[in-house]
Amino acid sequence: MTPERFAYLADAYGASLHRWPLAEQGPAQALLDSGNPSARQALHEAAGLDTQLDGHAVLQTDPVLVRQIRQSAPRRASFLSRHASWLSPAGLVGVGIAGIAAGVLVASMSVPLPMLSSEVLPSVFDQGDAEVVFSVNAEETEQ
């Protein structure tokens, strides 16, 4: 570990090595044990900041003030109350009927029409096969 890396980690994680990432703790301790002056200086600066941060106390908020702030905040109106001017029962019925009509239309387009069998409406290819069958039957009859 380089002294620059040590200083970076001390700034990020503080002076207590047990807060550092596990992979960095061993090399950091080895650098400290070697007596590197820049590592010791970085650790000393981080310890000063840790002391200041540990001494900071969060002020308790007054519950009455919190209640007043919540009550004074504007409330969001619901969808129906914001759009009640253009929503009417007749409009909702019309939209429902349009949805049903669209659904019926889509359903009717997706149902395949029944195919006519070749017995009812023979194709061009079936006529050719019929002649072959007929000629084969004619030859069998002649023998």
Coordinates of N, CA and C in Angstrom, one line a residue, residues 22-116:
L22 N -12.0 -4.8 4.5 CA -11.2 -5.9 5.0 C -9.9 -6.1 4.2
A23 N -10.0 -6.0 2.9 CA -8.9 -6.2 2.0 C -7.8 -5.1 2.2
E24 N -8.2 -3.9 2.8 CA -7.3 -2.8 3.0 C -6.7 -2.8 4.4
Q25 N -7.3 -3.5 5.3 CA -6.9 -3.4 6.7 C -5.5 -3.9 6.9
G26 N -5.2 -5.1 6.4 CA -3.9 -5.7 6.6 C -2.7 -4.9 6.0
P27 N -2.8 -4.4 4.7 CA -1.7 -3.6 4.2 C -1.6 -2.3 4.9
A28 N -2.7 -1.7 5.4 CA -2.7 -0.4 6.1 C -1.9 -0.6 7.4
Q29 N -2.2 -1.7 8.1 CA -1.6 -1.9 9.4 C -0.1 -2.2 9.2
A30 N 0.3 -2.9 8.1 CA 1.7 -3.1 7.8 C 2.4 -1.8 7.5
L31 N 1.8 -0.9 6.8 CA 2.4 0.4 6.5 C 2.6 1.2 7.8
L32 N 1.6 1.2 8.7 CA 1.7 1.8 10.0 C 2.8 1.2 10.8
D33 N 2.9 -0.1 10.8 CA 4.0 -0.8 11.6 C 5.4 -0.5 11.1
S34 N 5.5 -0.2 9.8 CA 6.8 0.2 9.2 C 7.2 1.6 9.6
G35 N 6.3 2.4 10.3 CA 6.7 3.7 10.8 C 6.7 4.8 9.7
N36 N 5.9 4.6 8.7 CA 5.8 5.6 7.6 C 5.2 6.9 8.2
P37 N 6.0 8.1 8.1 CA 5.5 9.3 8.7 C 4.3 9.9 8.0
S38 N 4.2 9.8 6.7 CA 3.0 10.3 6.0 C 1.7 9.5 6.4
A39 N 1.8 8.2 6.6 CA 0.7 7.4 7.0 C 0.2 7.8 8.4
R40 N 1.2 8.0 9.3 CA 0.9 8.4 10.7 C 0.2 9.8 10.7
Q41 N 0.7 10.7 9.8 CA 0.1 12.0 9.8 C -1.3 12.0 9.2
A42 N -1.6 11.2 8.2 CA -2.9 11.0 7.6 C -3.8 10.4 8.7
L43 N -3.3 9.5 9.5 CA -4.2 8.9 10.5 C -4.5 9.9 11.6
H44 N -3.5 10.7 12.0 CA -3.7 11.8 13.0 C -4.8 12.8 12.5
E45 N -4.7 13.2 11.3 CA -5.7 14.1 10.7 C -7.1 13.5 10.7
A46 N -7.2 12.2 10.3 CA -8.5 11.6 10.3 C -9.0 11.4 11.7
A47 N -8.2 11.2 12.7 CA -8.6 11.1 14.1 C -9.2 12.4 14.6
G48 N -8.6 13.5 14.2 CA -9.2 14.8 14.6 C -10.6 15.0 14.0
L49 N -10.8 14.6 12.8 CA -12.1 14.8 12.1 C -13.1 13.8 12.8
D50 N -12.6 12.6 13.1 CA -13.5 11.6 13.8 C -14.0 12.2 15.1
T51 N -13.1 12.8 15.8 CA -13.4 13.4 17.2 C -14.5 14.4 17.0
Q52 N -14.4 15.3 16.0 CA -15.4 16.3 15.8 C -16.7 15.7 15.4
L53 N -16.7 14.7 14.5 CA -17.9 14.1 14.1 C -18.6 13.3 15.2
D54 N -17.8 12.7 16.0 CA -18.4 11.9 17.2 C -19.0 12.8 18.2
G55 N -18.5 14.0 18.3 CA -19.0 15.0 19.3 C -20.3 15.7 18.9
H56 N -20.6 15.6 17.6 CA -21.8 16.3 17.1 C -23.1 15.6 17.6
A57 N -24.0 16.4 18.1 CA -25.3 15.9 18.6 C -26.4 16.4 17.7
V58 N -27.3 15.6 17.3 CA -28.4 16.0 16.5 C -29.5 16.6 17.5
L59 N -30.0 17.7 17.1 CA -31.0 18.4 17.9 C -32.3 17.7 17.8
Q60 N -33.0 17.5 18.9 CA -34.3 16.9 18.8 C -35.3 17.9 18.3
T61 N -36.2 17.5 17.4 CA -37.2 18.4 16.9 C -38.4 18.4 17.8
D62 N -39.1 19.5 17.8 CA -40.3 19.7 18.6 C -41.4 19.0 17.9
P63 N -42.1 18.1 18.5 CA -43.3 17.4 17.8 C -44.4 18.4 17.4
V64 N -44.6 19.4 18.2 CA -45.6 20.4 17.8 C -45.2 21.1 16.5
L65 N -44.0 21.4 16.3 CA -43.5 22.0 15.1 C -43.7 21.1 13.9
V66 N -43.3 19.8 14.1 CA -43.5 18.8 13.0 C -44.9 18.7 12.6
R67 N -45.8 18.7 13.6 CA -47.3 18.6 13.3 C -47.7 19.8 12.5
Q68 N -47.3 21.0 12.9 CA -47.7 22.2 12.2 C -47.2 22.2 10.7
I69 N -46.0 21.8 10.5 CA -45.4 21.7 9.2 C -46.2 20.7 8.3
R70 N -46.6 19.6 8.9 CA -47.3 18.6 8.1 C -48.7 19.1 7.8
Q71 N -49.4 19.8 8.7 CA -50.7 20.3 8.5 C -50.7 21.5 7.5
S72 N -49.6 22.2 7.4 CA -49.6 23.4 6.5 C -49.2 23.0 5.1
A73 N -48.7 21.8 4.9 CA -48.3 21.3 3.6 C -49.5 21.1 2.7
P74 N -49.4 21.5 1.4 CA -50.6 21.4 0.5 C -50.9 19.9 0.3
R75 N -52.1 19.6 0.2 CA -52.6 18.2 0.0 C -52.8 18.0 -1.5
R76 N -52.4 16.8 -1.9 CA -52.7 16.5 -3.3 C -54.1 16.1 -3.5
A77 N -54.8 16.6 -4.5 CA -56.2 16.2 -4.8 C -56.2 14.9 -5.5
S78 N -57.3 14.2 -5.3 CA -57.4 12.9 -6.0 C -57.8 13.1 -7.4
F79 N -57.7 12.1 -8.2 CA -57.9 12.2 -9.7 C -59.3 12.6 -9.9
L80 N -60.3 12.0 -9.2 CA -61.7 12.4 -9.5 C -62.0 13.8 -9.1
S81 N -61.4 14.3 -8.0 CA -61.8 15.7 -7.6 C -61.1 16.7 -8.6
R82 N -59.9 16.3 -9.1 CA -59.3 17.3 -10.1 C -60.0 17.3 -11.4
H83 N -60.6 16.2 -11.8 CA -61.2 16.1 -13.2 C -62.7 15.9 -13.1
A84 N -63.3 16.3 -12.0 CA -64.8 16.1 -11.9 C -65.5 16.9 -12.9
S85 N -64.9 18.0 -13.4 CA -65.7 18.9 -14.2 C -66.0 18.3 -15.6
W86 N -65.1 17.4 -16.1 CA -65.4 16.8 -17.4 C -65.8 15.4 -17.3
L87 N -65.8 14.8 -16.1 CA -66.2 13.4 -16.0 C -67.7 13.5 -15.6
S88 N -68.5 12.7 -16.4 CA -69.9 12.6 -16.1 C -70.3 11.2 -16.3
P89 N -71.4 10.8 -15.7 CA -71.9 9.4 -15.9 C -72.1 9.0 -17.3
A90 N -72.7 10.0 -18.1 CA -72.9 9.7 -19.5 C -71.6 9.4 -20.2
G91 N -70.6 10.2 -19.9 CA -69.3 10.0 -20.6 C -68.7 8.7 -20.2
L92 N -68.8 8.3 -19.0 CA -68.3 7.0 -18.6 C -69.0 5.9 -19.3
V93 N -70.3 6.0 -19.4 CA -71.1 5.0 -20.1 C -70.7 4.9 -21.6
G94 N -70.5 6.1 -22.2 CA -70.1 6.1 -23.6 C -68.7 5.5 -23.8
V95 N -67.8 5.8 -22.9 CA -66.5 5.2 -23.0 C -66.6 3.6 -22.8
G96 N -67.4 3.2 -21.9 CA -67.6 1.8 -21.7 C -68.1 1.1 -23.0
I97 N -69.1 1.7 -23.6 CA -69.7 1.1 -24.8 C -68.7 1.1 -26.0
A98 N -67.9 2.2 -26.1 CA -66.9 2.2 -27.1 C -65.8 1.1 -26.9
G99 N -65.5 0.8 -25.6 CA -64.5 -0.2 -25.3 C -65.1 -1.6 -25.7
I100 N -66.4 -1.8 -25.4 CA -67.0 -3.1 -25.7 C -67.0 -3.3 -27.2
A101 N -67.4 -2.2 -28.0 CA -67.4 -2.3 -29.4 C -66.0 -2.6 -30.0
A102 N -65.0 -1.9 -29.5 CA -63.7 -2.2 -29.9 C -63.3 -3.6 -29.6
G103 N -63.6 -4.1 -28.5 CA -63.3 -5.5 -28.1 C -64.0 -6.5 -29.0
V104 N -65.3 -6.3 -29.4 CA -66.0 -7.2 -30.3 C -65.4 -7.1 -31.7
L105 N -65.0 -6.0 -32.1 CA -64.4 -5.8 -33.4 C -63.0 -6.6 -33.5
V106 N -62.2 -6.4 -32.5 CA -60.9 -7.1 -32.5 C -61.1 -8.6 -32.4
A107 N -62.1 -9.1 -31.6 CA -62.3 -10.5 -31.5 C -62.9 -11.1 -32.8
S108 N -63.7 -10.3 -33.5 CA -64.2 -10.9 -34.7 C -63.2 -10.9 -35.8
M109 N -62.2 -10.0 -35.7 CA -61.1 -10.1 -36.8 C -60.1 -11.2 -36.5
S110 N -60.0 -11.6 -35.3 CA -59.0 -12.6 -34.9 C -59.5 -14.0 -35.1
V111 N -60.8 -14.2 -35.3 CA -61.4 -15.6 -35.4 C -61.2 -16.0 -36.9
P112 N -60.6 -17.1 -37.2 CA -60.4 -17.5 -38.6 C -61.7 -18.0 -39.2
L113 N -61.9 -17.7 -40.5 CA -63.1 -18.1 -41.2 C -63.0 -19.6 -41.5
P114 N -64.1 -20.4 -41.5 CA -64.0 -21.8 -41.8 C -63.6 -22.0 -43.3
M115 N -62.6 -22.9 -43.5 CA -62.2 -23.1 -44.9 C -63.1 -24.1 -45.5
L116 N -63.4 -23.9 -46.8 CA -64.2 -24.8 -47.5 C -63.4 -26.1 -47.9

